[in-house]
Amino acid sequence: MRVEYQTIIDAGFSVQIDDPFLPDLFADRHLDNAAIHRRANAYIEILNHALRGLPQEKIRYHTCYSINEGPRIHDVPFIEFVRFMLRINASDYSFEAGNVRHEHEYHLWEQVKLPEGKRLIPGVICHASNTVEHPELIAERLVRFAERVGRENVIAGVDCGFSSQATYRTEVHPTVIREKFRALRAGAALASERLWRR
């Protein structure tokens, strides 16, 4: 894949690695922790090999962690996954943060230090709910992260694509998706105003 990644960067774009596979390892009930960590380490080594020599500032990593609509009661805590995620040679990390099952996990950034030169793209609107988040809530979610990793290290994002499977079957109606994006823009503006006026 390195040739394809290089071609994208040479054309003036950034590369986004969309990754449902690494988080799936952590949900495999047939593996014990040692086996999960071995496979995760091997996976990261392979991915970083494909990214070798490419400018990290042109690479963002999106984890499809806890993506589709469901109870999500068997998901591993994000802190178990995040230490592996941060070893991937990218500058930006996109992940779910608007999913109510995992929304509280922003606290992990009180324990995990974000490496220098890295940024977070927390999903602050949920791709699997037809409820439109209020801009005030979106702003609050962004401020929580900014207070823990620095305001310059947070970019507003979406939990995942609005079709969480390879086939285009959205859980959310297109008219609602548009309203969610309007709310995202308004919430990000509120957060920026609050964070940058300090």
Tab-separated table of C-alpha atoms in Angstrom:
chain	number	residue	atom	x	y	z
A	1	MET	CA	0.000	0.000	0.000
A	2	ARG	CA	2.977	2.334	0.397
A	3	VAL	CA	2.994	3.113	-3.349
A	4	GLU	CA	-0.681	4.110	-3.198
A	5	TYR	CA	-0.143	6.207	-0.052
A	6	GLN	CA	2.832	7.958	-1.659
A	7	THR	CA	0.797	8.664	-4.810
A	8	ILE	CA	-1.987	10.260	-2.758
A	9	ILE	CA	0.489	12.452	-0.878
A	10	ASP	CA	2.331	13.385	-4.094
A	11	ALA	CA	-1.008	14.541	-5.538
A	12	GLY	CA	-1.284	17.028	-2.655
A	13	PHE	CA	-3.703	15.143	-0.438
A	14	SER	CA	-3.486	13.648	3.022
A	15	VAL	CA	-3.931	9.916	3.575
A	16	GLN	CA	-6.540	8.648	6.003
A	17	ILE	CA	-6.127	5.068	7.179
A	18	ASP	CA	-9.608	3.728	8.024
A	19	ASP	CA	-9.045	0.791	10.298
A	20	PRO	CA	-11.709	-1.621	11.535
A	21	PHE	CA	-9.201	-4.458	12.020
A	22	LEU	CA	-6.977	-3.382	14.915
A	23	PRO	CA	-9.896	-2.650	17.270
A	24	ASP	CA	-11.531	-5.940	16.259
A	25	LEU	CA	-8.552	-7.788	17.725
A	26	PHE	CA	-9.431	-6.396	21.141
A	27	ALA	CA	-12.961	-7.785	20.845
A	28	ASP	CA	-11.922	-11.312	19.838
A	29	ARG	CA	-13.069	-13.547	22.679
A	30	HIS	CA	-10.968	-16.430	21.355
A	31	LEU	CA	-7.732	-14.590	22.188
A	32	ASP	CA	-6.207	-13.934	25.579
A	33	ASN	CA	-4.496	-10.597	26.317
A	34	ALA	CA	-1.046	-11.902	25.401
A	35	ALA	CA	-2.267	-13.109	21.990
A	36	ILE	CA	-4.138	-9.850	21.368
A	37	HIS	CA	-1.022	-7.828	22.152
A	38	ARG	CA	1.171	-10.020	19.930
A	39	ARG	CA	-1.195	-9.646	16.990
A	40	ALA	CA	-1.671	-5.914	17.615
A	41	ASN	CA	2.102	-5.371	17.729
A	42	ALA	CA	2.534	-7.304	14.475
A	43	TYR	CA	-0.287	-5.363	12.833
A	44	ILE	CA	1.209	-2.011	13.875
A	45	GLU	CA	4.629	-3.067	12.589
A	46	ILE	CA	3.118	-3.962	9.194
A	47	LEU	CA	1.127	-0.724	8.953
A	48	ASN	CA	4.114	1.399	9.960
A	49	HIS	CA	6.191	-0.425	7.349
A	50	ALA	CA	3.650	0.632	4.704
A	51	LEU	CA	3.891	4.230	6.017
A	52	ARG	CA	7.707	4.297	6.225
A	53	GLY	CA	9.342	7.473	5.005
A	54	LEU	CA	6.026	9.231	4.407
A	55	PRO	CA	5.480	12.596	6.141
A	56	GLN	CA	3.492	11.933	9.317
A	57	GLU	CA	1.797	15.324	9.066
A	58	LYS	CA	0.065	14.037	5.911
A	59	ILE	CA	-1.291	10.897	7.595
A	60	ARG	CA	-4.337	10.548	9.795
A	61	TYR	CA	-5.518	7.340	11.399
A	62	HIS	CA	-9.207	6.598	11.935
A	63	THR	CA	-10.077	3.725	14.182
A	64	CYS	CA	-13.439	2.076	13.691
A	65	TYR	CA	-13.680	1.412	17.416
A	66	SER	CA	-17.195	0.669	18.713
A	67	ILE	CA	-18.742	1.727	15.437
A	68	ASN	CA	-22.190	0.413	14.746
A	69	GLU	CA	-25.462	0.805	16.565
A	70	GLY	CA	-25.923	-1.736	19.325
A	71	PRO	CA	-25.569	-2.234	23.070
A	72	ARG	CA	-21.712	-2.109	22.910
A	73	ILE	CA	-21.511	-3.705	26.369
A	74	HIS	CA	-18.634	-6.001	25.383
A	75	ASP	CA	-16.320	-3.292	24.016
A	76	VAL	CA	-12.962	-3.089	25.743
A	77	PRO	CA	-12.221	0.193	27.504
A	78	PHE	CA	-10.672	2.600	25.008
A	79	ILE	CA	-7.593	3.045	27.216
A	80	GLU	CA	-6.633	-0.577	26.454
A	81	PHE	CA	-6.622	0.239	22.756
A	82	VAL	CA	-5.329	3.817	22.707
A	83	ARG	CA	-1.751	3.001	23.719
A	84	PHE	CA	-1.471	0.822	20.606
A	85	MET	CA	-3.174	3.416	18.409
A	86	LEU	CA	-0.642	6.111	19.350
A	87	ARG	CA	2.216	3.940	18.039
A	88	ILE	CA	0.908	4.205	14.485
A	89	ASN	CA	2.975	6.685	12.461
A	90	ALA	CA	0.329	9.339	11.920
A	91	SER	CA	-0.094	12.899	13.123
A	92	ASP	CA	-3.854	12.795	13.719
A	93	TYR	CA	-6.005	10.160	15.408
A	94	SER	CA	-9.753	9.990	14.757
A	95	PHE	CA	-11.991	7.953	17.067
A	96	GLU	CA	-15.472	7.708	18.563
A	97	ALA	CA	-16.262	10.102	21.382
A	98	GLY	CA	-19.915	10.894	20.702
A	99	ASN	CA	-21.086	7.341	21.379
A	100	VAL	CA	-22.824	7.428	24.773
A	101	ARG	CA	-21.306	4.076	25.761
A	102	HIS	CA	-17.815	5.597	25.564
A	103	GLU	CA	-18.342	9.329	26.037
A	104	HIS	CA	-16.872	9.270	29.566
A	105	GLU	CA	-13.552	7.942	28.258
A	106	TYR	CA	-12.161	11.412	27.546
A	107	HIS	CA	-10.814	11.078	31.100
A	108	LEU	CA	-8.178	8.636	29.829
A	109	TRP	CA	-6.214	11.663	28.557
A	110	GLU	CA	-5.571	12.504	32.206
A	111	GLN	CA	-3.462	9.321	32.334
A	112	VAL	CA	-2.200	8.991	28.760
A	113	LYS	CA	0.087	11.732	27.455
A	114	LEU	CA	-0.517	12.747	23.869
A	115	PRO	CA	2.884	12.633	22.126
A	116	GLU	CA	4.376	15.864	20.828
A	117	GLY	CA	3.193	16.779	17.341
A	118	LYS	CA	0.082	14.590	17.513
A	119	ARG	CA	-3.561	15.693	17.419
A	120	LEU	CA	-6.880	14.134	18.344
A	121	ILE	CA	-9.975	14.132	16.157
A	122	PRO	CA	-12.676	13.005	18.583
A	123	GLY	CA	-15.992	12.168	17.007
A	124	VAL	CA	-18.384	14.578	18.692
A	125	ILE	CA	-21.467	13.641	16.681
A	126	CYS	CA	-22.705	10.063	16.552
A	127	HIS	CA	-23.057	8.369	13.166
A	128	ALA	CA	-25.494	5.732	14.500
A	129	SER	CA	-28.186	7.898	16.098
A	130	ASN	CA	-30.920	9.963	14.465
A	131	THR	CA	-30.829	12.463	17.320
A	132	VAL	CA	-29.119	15.712	16.333
A	133	GLU	CA	-26.625	16.769	18.979
A	134	HIS	CA	-27.011	20.289	20.358
A	135	PRO	CA	-24.150	22.663	19.463
A	136	GLU	CA	-23.647	23.353	23.176
A	137	LEU	CA	-23.044	19.645	23.825
A	138	ILE	CA	-20.660	19.436	20.873
A	139	ALA	CA	-18.736	22.434	22.221
A	140	GLU	CA	-18.618	20.864	25.669
A	141	ARG	CA	-17.240	17.619	24.241
A	142	LEU	CA	-14.493	19.466	22.362
A	143	VAL	CA	-13.541	21.594	25.365
A	144	ARG	CA	-13.175	18.460	27.517
A	145	PHE	CA	-10.505	17.126	25.173
A	146	ALA	CA	-8.822	20.496	24.710
A	147	GLU	CA	-8.481	20.939	28.459
A	148	ARG	CA	-6.624	17.636	28.647
A	149	VAL	CA	-4.388	17.662	25.559
A	150	GLY	CA	-4.233	21.334	24.568
A	151	ARG	CA	-6.593	23.360	22.426
A	152	GLU	CA	-4.218	23.303	19.444
A	153	ASN	CA	-4.294	19.491	19.475
A	154	VAL	CA	-8.037	18.930	18.967
A	155	ILE	CA	-10.032	18.892	15.712
A	156	ALA	CA	-13.803	18.291	15.669
A	157	GLY	CA	-14.788	15.071	13.941
A	158	VAL	CA	-17.527	12.507	13.402
A	159	ASP	CA	-17.568	9.150	15.183
A	160	CYS	CA	-17.357	7.234	11.917
A	161	GLY	CA	-18.723	7.420	8.392
A	162	PHE	CA	-22.492	7.552	8.276
A	163	SER	CA	-22.481	4.067	6.807
A	164	SER	CA	-20.569	1.965	9.287
A	165	GLN	CA	-20.350	-0.954	6.871
A	166	ALA	CA	-18.834	-1.201	3.392
A	167	THR	CA	-22.297	-1.153	1.812
A	168	TYR	CA	-23.976	2.233	1.835
A	169	ARG	CA	-26.840	1.662	4.268
A	170	THR	CA	-26.859	4.543	6.699
A	171	GLU	CA	-28.284	4.183	10.171
A	172	VAL	CA	-29.141	7.883	9.946
A	173	HIS	CA	-31.433	9.514	7.389
A	174	PRO	CA	-29.599	11.882	4.965
A	175	THR	CA	-31.663	14.896	6.060
A	176	VAL	CA	-30.619	14.220	9.652
A	177	ILE	CA	-26.975	13.839	8.587
A	178	ARG	CA	-27.085	17.370	7.145
A	179	GLU	CA	-28.500	18.716	10.421
A	180	LYS	CA	-25.813	16.888	12.389
A	181	PHE	CA	-23.115	18.529	10.277
A	182	ARG	CA	-24.717	21.952	10.803
A	183	ALA	CA	-24.676	21.297	14.548
A	184	LEU	CA	-21.036	20.150	14.328
A	185	ARG	CA	-20.040	23.398	12.643
A	186	ALA	CA	-21.923	25.507	15.184
A	187	GLY	CA	-20.549	23.529	18.135
A	188	ALA	CA	-16.977	23.733	16.857
A	189	ALA	CA	-17.360	27.507	16.478
A	190	LEU	CA	-18.601	27.768	20.074
A	191	ALA	CA	-15.711	25.657	21.333
A	192	SER	CA	-13.173	27.730	19.410
A	193	GLU	CA	-14.609	30.944	20.812
A	194	ARG	CA	-14.405	29.600	24.366
A	195	LEU	CA	-10.954	28.063	24.038
A	196	TRP	CA	-9.195	30.790	22.100
A	197	ARG	CA	-10.507	33.778	24.048
A	198	ARG	CA	-8.806	32.516	27.228
